Tab-separated table of N, CA and C in Angstrom:
chain	number	residue	atom	x	y	z
A	1	UNK	N	83.691	67.983	59.429
A	1	UNK	CA	82.774	68.819	60.171
A	1	UNK	C	83.036	68.583	61.692
A	2	UNK	N	82.943	69.607	62.475
A	2	UNK	CA	83.074	69.508	63.898
A	2	UNK	C	81.764	69.172	64.539
A	3	UNK	N	81.809	68.416	65.605
A	3	UNK	CA	80.565	68.010	66.255
A	3	UNK	C	79.923	69.178	67.017
A	4	UNK	N	80.715	70.079	67.610
A	4	UNK	CA	80.185	71.186	68.368
A	4	UNK	C	80.938	72.448	68.003
A	5	UNK	N	80.362	73.615	68.417
A	5	UNK	CA	81.050	74.854	68.224
A	5	UNK	C	82.291	74.933	69.053
A	6	UNK	N	82.264	74.309	70.256
A	6	UNK	CA	83.482	74.281	71.132
A	6	UNK	C	84.646	73.631	70.352
A	7	UNK	N	84.357	72.513	69.614
A	7	UNK	CA	85.422	71.869	68.829
A	7	UNK	C	85.978	72.795	67.800
A	8	UNK	N	85.063	73.507	67.103
A	8	UNK	CA	85.481	74.470	66.066
A	8	UNK	C	86.311	75.567	66.670
A	9	UNK	N	85.923	76.114	67.788
A	9	UNK	CA	86.645	77.222	68.438
A	9	UNK	C	87.981	76.687	68.891
A	10	UNK	N	88.025	75.448	69.419
A	10	UNK	CA	89.326	74.885	69.848
A	10	UNK	C	90.303	74.763	68.697
A	11	UNK	N	89.828	74.354	67.546
A	11	UNK	CA	90.659	74.222	66.351
A	11	UNK	C	91.266	75.573	65.922
A	12	UNK	N	90.448	76.574	65.884
A	12	UNK	CA	90.897	77.928	65.501
A	12	UNK	C	91.835	78.461	66.566
A	13	UNK	N	91.512	78.191	67.846
A	13	UNK	CA	92.417	78.641	68.923
A	13	UNK	C	93.774	77.998	68.926
A	14	UNK	N	93.745	76.667	68.545
A	14	UNK	CA	95.013	75.956	68.523
A	14	UNK	C	95.889	76.581	67.423
A	15	UNK	N	95.325	76.932	66.305
A	15	UNK	CA	96.067	77.621	65.209
A	15	UNK	C	96.665	78.923	65.795
A	16	UNK	N	95.942	79.662	66.577
A	16	UNK	CA	96.455	80.869	67.128
A	16	UNK	C	97.629	80.630	68.092
A	17	UNK	N	97.478	79.567	68.877
A	17	UNK	CA	98.557	79.197	69.799
A	17	UNK	C	99.823	78.779	69.119
A	18	UNK	N	99.652	78.237	67.905
A	18	UNK	CA	100.821	77.729	67.143
A	18	UNK	C	101.344	78.803	66.158
A	19	UNK	N	100.862	80.022	66.226
A	19	UNK	CA	101.241	81.072	65.311
A	19	UNK	C	102.552	81.692	65.592
A	20	UNK	N	103.220	81.331	66.686
A	20	UNK	CA	104.504	81.920	67.027
A	20	UNK	C	104.395	83.164	67.840
A	21	UNK	N	103.244	83.582	68.253
A	21	UNK	CA	103.057	84.776	69.026
A	21	UNK	C	103.173	84.522	70.530
A	22	UNK	N	103.063	85.581	71.248
A	22	UNK	CA	103.192	85.521	72.723
A	22	UNK	C	101.831	85.641	73.430
A	23	UNK	N	100.801	86.023	72.628
A	23	UNK	CA	99.480	86.243	73.248
A	23	UNK	C	98.342	85.769	72.349
A	24	UNK	N	97.321	85.231	72.979
A	24	UNK	CA	96.073	84.817	72.291
A	24	UNK	C	94.963	85.310	73.122
A	25	UNK	N	93.999	85.963	72.448
A	25	UNK	CA	92.803	86.442	73.115
A	25	UNK	C	91.566	85.738	72.519
A	26	UNK	N	90.735	85.149	73.352
A	26	UNK	CA	89.523	84.502	72.912
A	26	UNK	C	88.344	85.209	73.551
A	27	UNK	N	87.421	85.618	72.800
A	27	UNK	CA	86.134	86.200	73.222
A	27	UNK	C	85.034	85.267	72.804
A	28	UNK	N	84.202	84.901	73.745
A	28	UNK	CA	83.000	84.102	73.430
A	28	UNK	C	81.765	84.899	73.985
A	29	UNK	N	80.920	85.351	73.107
A	29	UNK	CA	79.776	86.161	73.471
A	29	UNK	C	78.532	85.291	73.115
A	30	UNK	N	77.841	84.827	74.114
A	30	UNK	CA	76.680	83.943	73.861
A	30	UNK	C	75.474	84.580	74.507
A	31	UNK	N	74.373	84.662	73.688
A	31	UNK	CA	73.121	85.154	74.275
A	31	UNK	C	72.004	84.383	73.551
A	32	UNK	N	70.737	84.813	73.772
A	32	UNK	CA	69.610	84.057	73.252
A	32	UNK	C	69.630	83.992	71.735
A	33	UNK	N	70.148	85.047	71.048
A	33	UNK	CA	70.074	85.043	69.619
A	33	UNK	C	71.184	84.275	68.930
A	34	UNK	N	72.314	84.089	69.607
A	34	UNK	CA	73.390	83.389	68.978
A	34	UNK	C	74.681	83.353	69.752
A	35	UNK	N	75.705	82.826	69.106
A	35	UNK	CA	77.041	82.756	69.708
A	35	UNK	C	78.025	83.414	68.711
A	36	UNK	N	78.790	84.354	69.213
A	36	UNK	CA	79.838	85.010	68.472
A	36	UNK	C	81.171	84.691	69.160
A	37	UNK	N	82.181	84.418	68.365
A	37	UNK	CA	83.522	84.241	69.014
A	37	UNK	C	84.552	84.982	68.121
A	38	UNK	N	85.616	85.331	68.745
A	38	UNK	CA	86.784	85.834	67.991
A	38	UNK	C	88.035	85.350	68.714
A	39	UNK	N	89.007	84.976	67.892
A	39	UNK	CA	90.299	84.514	68.412
A	39	UNK	C	91.330	85.439	67.721
A	40	UNK	N	92.130	86.060	68.552
A	40	UNK	CA	93.122	87.027	68.060
A	40	UNK	C	94.527	86.636	68.610
A	41	UNK	N	95.531	86.661	67.705
A	41	UNK	CA	96.882	86.378	68.165
A	41	UNK	C	97.830	87.446	67.645
A	42	UNK	N	98.995	87.515	68.261
A	42	UNK	CA	100.043	88.440	67.820
A	42	UNK	C	101.158	87.672	67.160
A	43	UNK	N	100.806	86.571	66.432
A	43	UNK	CA	101.780	85.729	65.839
A	43	UNK	C	102.254	86.240	64.469
A	44	UNK	N	102.674	85.298	63.661
A	44	UNK	CA	103.345	85.642	62.379
A	44	UNK	C	102.407	86.267	61.358
A	45	UNK	N	101.086	86.063	61.496
A	45	UNK	CA	100.138	86.612	60.548
A	45	UNK	C	100.260	86.027	59.155
A	46	UNK	N	99.421	86.504	58.253
A	46	UNK	CA	99.425	85.941	56.855
A	46	UNK	C	99.173	87.055	55.909
A	47	UNK	N	99.770	86.891	54.745
A	47	UNK	CA	99.464	87.841	53.632
A	47	UNK	C	98.076	87.557	53.107
A	48	UNK	N	97.551	88.429	52.247
A	48	UNK	CA	96.225	88.230	51.625
A	48	UNK	C	96.212	86.891	50.860
A	49	UNK	N	97.285	86.619	50.159
A	49	UNK	CA	97.391	85.374	49.401
A	49	UNK	C	97.392	84.160	50.297
A	50	UNK	N	98.100	84.245	51.443
A	50	UNK	CA	98.122	83.150	52.390
A	50	UNK	C	96.709	82.903	53.012
A	51	UNK	N	95.984	83.991	53.300
A	51	UNK	CA	94.656	83.875	53.810
A	51	UNK	C	93.757	83.133	52.825
A	52	UNK	N	93.875	83.489	51.538
A	52	UNK	CA	93.126	82.820	50.506
A	52	UNK	C	93.448	81.340	50.459
A	53	UNK	N	94.750	81.022	50.572
A	53	UNK	CA	95.147	79.630	50.555
A	53	UNK	C	94.637	78.871	51.809
A	54	UNK	N	94.643	79.521	52.975
A	54	UNK	CA	94.181	78.924	54.207
A	54	UNK	C	92.687	78.613	54.132
A	55	UNK	N	91.938	79.303	53.282
A	55	UNK	CA	90.500	79.054	53.151
A	55	UNK	C	90.237	77.878	52.189
A	56	UNK	N	91.249	77.441	51.498
A	56	UNK	CA	91.141	76.291	50.550
A	56	UNK	C	91.438	75.002	51.301
A	57	UNK	N	90.460	74.102	51.375
A	57	UNK	CA	90.653	72.889	52.151
A	57	UNK	C	91.746	71.996	51.601
A	58	UNK	N	92.073	72.187	50.315
A	58	UNK	CA	93.090	71.247	49.723
A	58	UNK	C	94.504	71.822	49.706
A	59	UNK	N	94.689	72.888	50.479
A	59	UNK	CA	96.003	73.449	50.604
A	59	UNK	C	96.453	73.535	52.058
A	60	UNK	N	97.700	73.241	52.315
A	60	UNK	CA	98.272	73.358	53.671
A	60	UNK	C	99.700	73.841	53.511
A	61	UNK	N	100.222	74.512	54.527
A	61	UNK	CA	101.555	75.035	54.404
A	61	UNK	C	102.605	73.920	54.668
A	62	UNK	N	102.176	72.787	55.161
A	62	UNK	CA	102.973	71.616	55.446
A	62	UNK	C	104.181	71.911	56.397
A	63	UNK	N	104.021	73.027	57.162
A	63	UNK	CA	105.040	73.387	58.134
A	63	UNK	C	104.585	72.780	59.497
A	64	UNK	N	103.459	73.168	60.013
A	64	UNK	CA	103.030	72.638	61.291
A	64	UNK	C	102.810	71.095	61.310
A	65	UNK	N	102.244	70.602	60.190
A	65	UNK	CA	101.933	69.200	60.004
A	65	UNK	C	102.477	68.731	58.705
A	66	UNK	N	103.807	68.377	58.652
A	66	UNK	CA	104.492	68.112	57.367
A	66	UNK	C	103.860	66.958	56.549
A	67	UNK	N	103.164	66.028	57.228
A	67	UNK	CA	102.616	64.871	56.434
A	67	UNK	C	101.245	65.101	55.921
A	68	UNK	N	100.572	66.199	56.328
A	68	UNK	CA	99.206	66.491	55.876
A	68	UNK	C	99.274	67.126	54.464
A	69	UNK	N	98.281	66.782	53.718
A	69	UNK	CA	98.156	67.394	52.380
A	69	UNK	C	97.018	68.374	52.292
A	70	UNK	N	96.184	68.445	53.371
A	70	UNK	CA	95.084	69.326	53.392
A	70	UNK	C	95.030	70.056	54.747
A	71	UNK	N	94.383	71.242	54.782
A	71	UNK	CA	94.233	71.987	55.985
A	71	UNK	C	92.742	72.358	56.117
A	72	UNK	N	92.127	72.004	57.214
A	72	UNK	CA	90.634	72.120	57.257
A	72	UNK	C	90.123	73.066	58.352
A	73	UNK	N	90.945	73.678	59.181
A	73	UNK	CA	90.486	74.525	60.224
A	73	UNK	C	89.568	75.663	59.695
A	74	UNK	N	90.061	76.483	58.909
A	74	UNK	CA	89.255	77.660	58.402
A	74	UNK	C	88.207	77.206	57.416
A	75	UNK	N	88.459	76.224	56.536
A	75	UNK	CA	87.358	75.768	55.715
A	75	UNK	C	86.169	75.217	56.488
A	76	UNK	N	86.459	74.486	57.569
A	76	UNK	CA	85.335	74.008	58.377
A	76	UNK	C	84.555	75.132	59.012
A	77	UNK	N	85.298	76.183	59.452
A	77	UNK	CA	84.635	77.384	60.039
A	77	UNK	C	83.734	77.989	58.982
A	78	UNK	N	84.226	78.258	57.804
A	78	UNK	CA	83.436	78.802	56.700
A	78	UNK	C	82.206	77.969	56.422
A	79	UNK	N	82.393	76.667	56.213
A	79	UNK	CA	81.328	75.781	55.934
A	79	UNK	C	80.228	75.779	57.038
A	80	UNK	N	80.641	75.681	58.250
A	80	UNK	CA	79.698	75.615	59.375
A	80	UNK	C	78.972	76.909	59.518
A	81	UNK	N	79.640	78.012	59.393
A	81	UNK	CA	78.964	79.351	59.508
A	81	UNK	C	77.996	79.522	58.386
A	82	UNK	N	78.393	79.259	57.175
A	82	UNK	CA	77.536	79.513	56.010
A	82	UNK	C	76.336	78.526	56.007
A	83	UNK	N	76.540	77.267	56.362
A	83	UNK	CA	75.414	76.348	56.344
A	83	UNK	C	74.417	76.546	57.494
A	84	UNK	N	74.814	77.328	58.511
A	84	UNK	CA	73.895	77.551	59.628
A	84	UNK	C	73.432	79.002	59.726
A	85	UNK	N	73.527	79.689	58.602
A	85	UNK	CA	73.034	81.081	58.496
A	85	UNK	C	73.893	82.105	59.278
A	86	UNK	N	75.127	81.712	59.559
A	86	UNK	CA	75.977	82.618	60.311
A	86	UNK	C	76.924	83.391	59.375
A	87	UNK	N	77.991	83.923	59.980
A	87	UNK	CA	78.903	84.672	59.185
A	87	UNK	C	80.317	84.501	59.812
A	88	UNK	N	81.385	84.861	59.064
A	88	UNK	CA	82.775	84.620	59.470
A	88	UNK	C	83.598	85.709	58.866
A	89	UNK	N	84.796	85.876	59.482
A	89	UNK	CA	85.713	86.884	58.990
A	89	UNK	C	87.111	86.497	59.428
A	90	UNK	N	88.074	86.684	58.565
A	90	UNK	CA	89.505	86.487	58.867
A	90	UNK	C	90.245	87.805	58.503
A	91	UNK	N	90.882	88.364	59.537
A	91	UNK	CA	91.712	89.533	59.313
A	91	UNK	C	93.154	89.203	59.717
A	92	UNK	N	94.074	89.386	58.837
A	92	UNK	CA	95.449	89.042	59.152
A	92	UNK	C	96.389	90.015	58.490
A	93	UNK	N	97.463	90.252	59.169
A	93	UNK	CA	98.545	91.072	58.606
A	93	UNK	C	99.907	90.403	58.849
A	94	UNK	N	100.639	90.148	57.803
A	94	UNK	CA	101.944	89.494	57.934
A	94	UNK	C	102.825	90.216	58.911
A	95	UNK	N	103.329	89.425	59.882
A	95	UNK	CA	104.258	89.957	60.859
A	95	UNK	C	103.561	90.655	62.058
A	96	UNK	N	102.214	90.720	62.047
A	96	UNK	CA	101.465	91.350	63.101
A	96	UNK	C	100.547	90.405	63.867
A	97	UNK	N	99.821	89.543	63.140
A	97	UNK	CA	98.897	88.609	63.787
A	97	UNK	C	97.650	88.413	62.968
A	98	UNK	N	96.747	87.647	63.564
A	98	UNK	CA	95.501	87.223	62.877
A	98	UNK	C	94.358	87.318	63.885
A	99	UNK	N	93.172	87.660	63.340
A	99	UNK	CA	91.953	87.583	64.069
A	99	UNK	C	90.911	86.855	63.262
A	100	UNK	N	90.349	85.801	63.859
A	100	UNK	CA	89.317	85.030	63.213
A	100	UNK	C	88.091	85.190	64.004
A	101	UNK	N	86.966	85.484	63.389
A	101	UNK	CA	85.715	85.642	64.141
A	101	UNK	C	84.550	84.998	63.368
A	102	UNK	N	83.544	84.617	64.108
A	102	UNK	CA	82.345	84.021	63.490
A	102	UNK	C	81.110	84.170	64.383
A	103	UNK	N	79.957	84.124	63.777
A	103	UNK	CA	78.672	84.241	64.455
A	103	UNK	C	77.834	83.061	64.016
A	104	UNK	N	77.122	82.486	64.962
A	104	UNK	CA	76.194	81.346	64.689
A	104	UNK	C	74.851	81.674	65.296
A	105	UNK	N	73.783	81.681	64.477
A	105	UNK	CA	72.439	82.011	64.927
A	105	UNK	C	71.819	80.836	65.674
A	106	UNK	N	71.378	81.137	66.934
A	106	UNK	CA	70.772	80.042	67.758
A	106	UNK	C	69.501	79.521	67.159
A	107	UNK	N	68.813	80.314	66.351
A	107	UNK	CA	67.558	79.895	65.777
A	107	UNK	C	67.671	78.989	64.504
A	108	UNK	N	68.886	78.832	64.063
A	108	UNK	CA	69.072	78.014	62.844
A	108	UNK	C	69.199	76.544	63.222
A	109	UNK	N	68.356	75.732	62.636
A	109	UNK	CA	68.342	74.292	62.942
A	109	UNK	C	69.633	73.582	62.586
A	110	UNK	N	70.430	74.165	61.684
A	110	UNK	CA	71.676	73.560	61.263
A	110	UNK	C	72.910	73.957	62.103
A	111	UNK	N	72.711	74.826	63.049
A	111	UNK	CA	73.771	75.210	63.922
A	111	UNK	C	74.169	74.054	64.835
A	112	UNK	N	75.452	73.726	64.935
A	112	UNK	CA	75.848	72.668	65.838
A	112	UNK	C	75.632	73.089	67.280
A	113	UNK	N	75.505	72.147	68.186
A	113	UNK	CA	75.395	72.491	69.605
A	113	UNK	C	76.679	73.188	70.121
A	114	UNK	N	76.576	73.934	71.201
A	114	UNK	CA	77.675	74.714	71.700
A	114	UNK	C	78.787	73.756	72.196
A	115	UNK	N	78.438	72.721	72.931
A	115	UNK	CA	79.465	71.798	73.438
A	115	UNK	C	80.009	72.268	74.751
A	116	UNK	N	81.164	71.727	75.109
A	116	UNK	CA	81.783	71.938	76.421
A	116	UNK	C	82.776	73.137	76.376
A	117	UNK	N	82.217	74.346	76.476
A	117	UNK	CA	83.108	75.526	76.482
A	117	UNK	C	84.108	75.537	77.627
A	118	UNK	N	83.659	75.262	78.859
A	118	UNK	CA	84.656	75.325	79.965
A	118	UNK	C	85.791	74.338	79.808
A	119	UNK	N	85.487	73.136	79.310
A	119	UNK	CA	86.563	72.165	79.027
A	119	UNK	C	87.530	72.654	77.977
A	120	UNK	N	86.945	73.296	76.925
A	120	UNK	CA	87.808	73.874	75.855
A	120	UNK	C	88.610	74.993	76.390
A	121	UNK	N	88.028	75.843	77.251
A	121	UNK	CA	88.813	76.931	77.881
A	121	UNK	C	90.020	76.418	78.591
A	122	UNK	N	89.814	75.372	79.424
A	122	UNK	CA	90.895	74.800	80.169
A	122	UNK	C	92.040	74.310	79.256
A	123	UNK	N	91.619	73.630	78.219
A	123	UNK	CA	92.660	73.107	77.280
A	123	UNK	C	93.445	74.248	76.634
A	124	UNK	N	92.715	75.302	76.217
A	124	UNK	CA	93.361	76.434	75.636
A	124	UNK	C	94.353	77.149	76.579
A	125	UNK	N	93.954	77.287	77.829
A	125	UNK	CA	94.778	77.946	78.839
A	125	UNK	C	96.170	77.277	79.014
A	126	UNK	N	96.199	75.947	78.863
A	126	UNK	CA	97.400	75.249	79.082
A	126	UNK	C	98.060	74.625	77.841
A	127	UNK	N	97.591	75.136	76.724
A	127	UNK	CA	98.145	74.689	75.477
A	127	UNK	C	99.563	75.305	75.307
A	128	UNK	N	100.534	74.530	74.873
A	128	UNK	CA	101.919	75.087	74.793
A	128	UNK	C	101.953	76.243	73.731
A	129	UNK	N	102.817	77.166	74.007
A	129	UNK	CA	103.000	78.277	73.068
A	129	UNK	C	102.988	79.612	73.702
A	130	UNK	N	101.843	80.294	73.566
A	130	UNK	CA	101.804	81.668	74.099
A	130	UNK	C	101.915	81.758	75.630
A	131	UNK	N	102.644	82.765	76.045
A	131	UNK	CA	102.768	82.975	77.478
A	131	UNK	C	101.543	83.655	78.099
A	132	UNK	N	100.760	84.343	77.267
A	132	UNK	CA	99.566	85.001	77.753
A	132	UNK	C	98.372	84.561	76.967
A	133	UNK	N	97.414	84.048	77.664
A	133	UNK	CA	96.078	83.647	77.050
A	133	UNK	C	95.025	84.391	77.864
A	134	UNK	N	94.168	85.085	77.178
A	134	UNK	CA	93.056	85.830	77.824
A	134	UNK	C	91.749	85.302	77.238
A	135	UNK	N	90.895	84.832	78.135
A	135	UNK	CA	89.567	84.339	77.728
A	135	UNK	C	88.524	85.170	78.352
A	136	UNK	N	87.681	85.757	77.545
A	136	UNK	CA	86.579	86.622	78.031
A	136	UNK	C	85.254	85.977	77.590
A	137	UNK	N	84.385	85.841	78.523
A	137	UNK	CA	83.062	85.258	78.295
A	137	UNK	C	82.068	86.393	78.529
A	138	UNK	N	81.218	86.699	77.549
A	138	UNK	CA	80.235	87.746	77.724
A	138	UNK	C	78.872	87.262	77.261
A	139	UNK	N	77.859	88.016	77.470
A	139	UNK	CA	76.506	87.648	77.133
A	139	UNK	C	75.826	87.018	78.375
A	140	UNK	N	75.390	85.753	78.245
A	140	UNK	CA	74.716	85.065	79.268
A	140	UNK	C	75.595	84.962	80.568
A	141	UNK	N	76.885	84.663	80.340
A	141	UNK	CA	77.798	84.527	81.448
A	141	UNK	C	78.961	85.521	81.166
A	142	UNK	N	79.457	86.164	82.259
A	142	UNK	CA	80.446	87.177	82.035
A	142	UNK	C	81.578	86.978	83.060
A	143	UNK	N	82.765	86.708	82.476
A	143	UNK	CA	83.983	86.578	83.303
A	143	UNK	C	85.177	86.605	82.378
A	144	UNK	N	86.334	86.842	82.986
A	144	UNK	CA	87.620	86.830	82.262
A	144	UNK	C	88.595	85.990	83.032
A	145	UNK	N	89.327	85.206	82.287
A	145	UNK	CA	90.442	84.336	82.835
A	145	UNK	C	91.705	84.713	82.155
A	146	UNK	N	92.722	84.919	82.902
A	146	UNK	CA	94.063	85.229	82.368
A	146	UNK	C	94.983	84.109	82.772
A	147	UNK	N	95.646	83.550	81.776
A	147	UNK	CA	96.567	82.426	82.006
A	147	UNK	C	97.585	82.711	83.067
A	148	UNK	N	98.231	83.873	82.964
A	148	UNK	CA	99.296	84.226	83.924
A	148	UNK	C	98.771	84.236	85.372
A	149	UNK	N	97.576	84.762	85.584
A	149	UNK	CA	96.995	84.800	86.901
A	149	UNK	C	96.696	83.386	87.430
A	150	UNK	N	96.124	82.575	86.552
A	150	UNK	CA	95.778	81.223	86.931
A	150	UNK	C	97.038	80.383	87.255
A	151	UNK	N	98.082	80.567	86.512
A	151	UNK	CA	99.340	79.797	86.734
A	151	UNK	C	100.030	80.345	87.967
A	152	UNK	N	99.898	81.629	88.325
A	152	UNK	CA	100.434	82.139	89.524
A	152	UNK	C	99.845	81.443	90.780
A	153	UNK	N	98.635	81.069	90.641
A	153	UNK	CA	97.917	80.373	91.739
A	153	UNK	C	98.205	78.863	91.745
A	154	UNK	N	98.105	78.310	90.536
A	154	UNK	CA	98.210	76.799	90.430
A	154	UNK	C	99.584	76.278	90.106
A	155	UNK	N	100.488	77.104	89.727
A	155	UNK	CA	101.802	76.641	89.313
A	155	UNK	C	101.775	76.334	87.830
A	156	UNK	N	102.731	75.534	87.361
A	156	UNK	CA	102.851	75.179	85.940
A	156	UNK	C	101.795	74.254	85.395
A	157	UNK	N	100.947	73.735	86.266
A	157	UNK	CA	99.825	72.858	85.840
A	157	UNK	C	100.250	71.613	85.068
A	158	UNK	N	101.406	71.056	85.450
A	158	UNK	CA	101.789	69.843	84.771
A	158	UNK	C	101.358	68.590	85.496
A	159	UNK	N	100.668	68.798	86.602
A	159	UNK	CA	100.123	67.589	87.327
A	159	UNK	C	98.603	67.628	87.170
A	160	UNK	N	97.983	66.439	87.311
A	160	UNK	CA	96.586	66.325	87.116
A	160	UNK	C	95.767	67.092	88.138
A	161	UNK	N	96.264	67.188	89.318
A	161	UNK	CA	95.510	67.943	90.347
A	161	UNK	C	95.322	69.402	89.985
A	162	UNK	N	96.381	70.019	89.474
A	162	UNK	CA	96.244	71.456	89.056
A	162	UNK	C	95.268	71.577	87.905
A	163	UNK	N	95.292	70.650	86.972
A	163	UNK	CA	94.339	70.669	85.841
A	163	UNK	C	92.917	70.515	86.343
A	164	UNK	N	92.723	69.617	87.284
A	164	UNK	CA	91.378	69.358	87.839
A	164	UNK	C	90.911	70.657	88.540
A	165	UNK	N	91.753	71.262	89.370
A	165	UNK	CA	91.351	72.530	90.012
A	165	UNK	C	91.052	73.647	89.007
A	166	UNK	N	91.830	73.740	87.987
A	166	UNK	CA	91.522	74.759	86.929
A	166	UNK	C	90.177	74.460	86.293
A	167	UNK	N	89.882	73.235	86.028
A	167	UNK	CA	88.548	72.874	85.430
A	167	UNK	C	87.433	73.226	86.382
A	168	UNK	N	87.621	72.859	87.663
A	168	UNK	CA	86.573	73.198	88.650
A	168	UNK	C	86.371	74.691	88.724
A	169	UNK	N	87.432	75.435	88.736
A	169	UNK	CA	87.358	76.902	88.844
A	169	UNK	C	86.581	77.457	87.632
A	170	UNK	N	86.915	77.031	86.449
A	170	UNK	CA	86.215	77.561	85.245
A	170	UNK	C	84.743	77.165	85.248
A	171	UNK	N	84.434	75.924	85.641
A	171	UNK	CA	83.047	75.503	85.727
A	171	UNK	C	82.281	76.333	86.812
A	172	UNK	N	82.981	76.669	87.920
A	172	UNK	CA	82.321	77.464	88.915
A	172	UNK	C	82.006	78.901	88.437
A	173	UNK	N	82.869	79.424	87.545
A	173	UNK	CA	82.582	80.740	86.923
A	173	UNK	C	81.366	80.658	86.055
A	174	UNK	N	81.256	79.512	85.349
A	174	UNK	CA	80.028	79.404	84.493
A	174	UNK	C	78.738	79.387	85.303
A	175	UNK	N	78.815	78.706	86.529
A	175	UNK	CA	77.628	78.623	87.336
A	175	UNK	C	77.282	79.920	88.058
A	176	UNK	N	78.298	80.593	88.582
A	176	UNK	CA	78.130	81.905	89.316
A	176	UNK	C	77.658	82.938	88.340
A	177	UNK	N	78.112	82.947	87.129
A	177	UNK	CA	77.837	84.040	86.175
A	177	UNK	C	76.741	83.678	85.213
A	178	UNK	N	75.873	82.687	85.499
A	178	UNK	CA	74.779	82.351	84.602
A	178	UNK	C	73.588	83.195	84.986
A	179	UNK	N	72.664	83.273	84.129
A	179	UNK	CA	71.477	84.093	84.312
A	179	UNK	C	70.624	83.532	85.460
């Protein structure tokens, strides 16, 4: 189980970054009633059978992590959403990409806390893999961050100062765009 929704979103987003695609889009819509997120990639995608396997916690493709015998990203999503009165969906097409989305009701006592979304956004923006990452925040806070634009300003972000500046920038967007 993940401690926060940010951890869960990070896990799903990491899968998207490792899908072999060039772009990942993350939408986080948070308001008084709940939190909805979707992660979409243009990677290798999955067949219907592969999606069913990915939902089984005791099955892994053993490609990304050859020594693991289980894969828990999507099963944790399903478990967390269902146990907290939420919902989830996985849409994938082989050779086209995948979209994973979920909703978590704020009023449900079993919903995990949101966690550090700005910190997770920064990690996702500089995760190796896709050349384009687009993060859109809507609901309580509204802004969009594009990896290519951020890197044009900060450079390759391989030094700690660039990562610190990116983190400060994202946190400032959270403050400026709050209710």
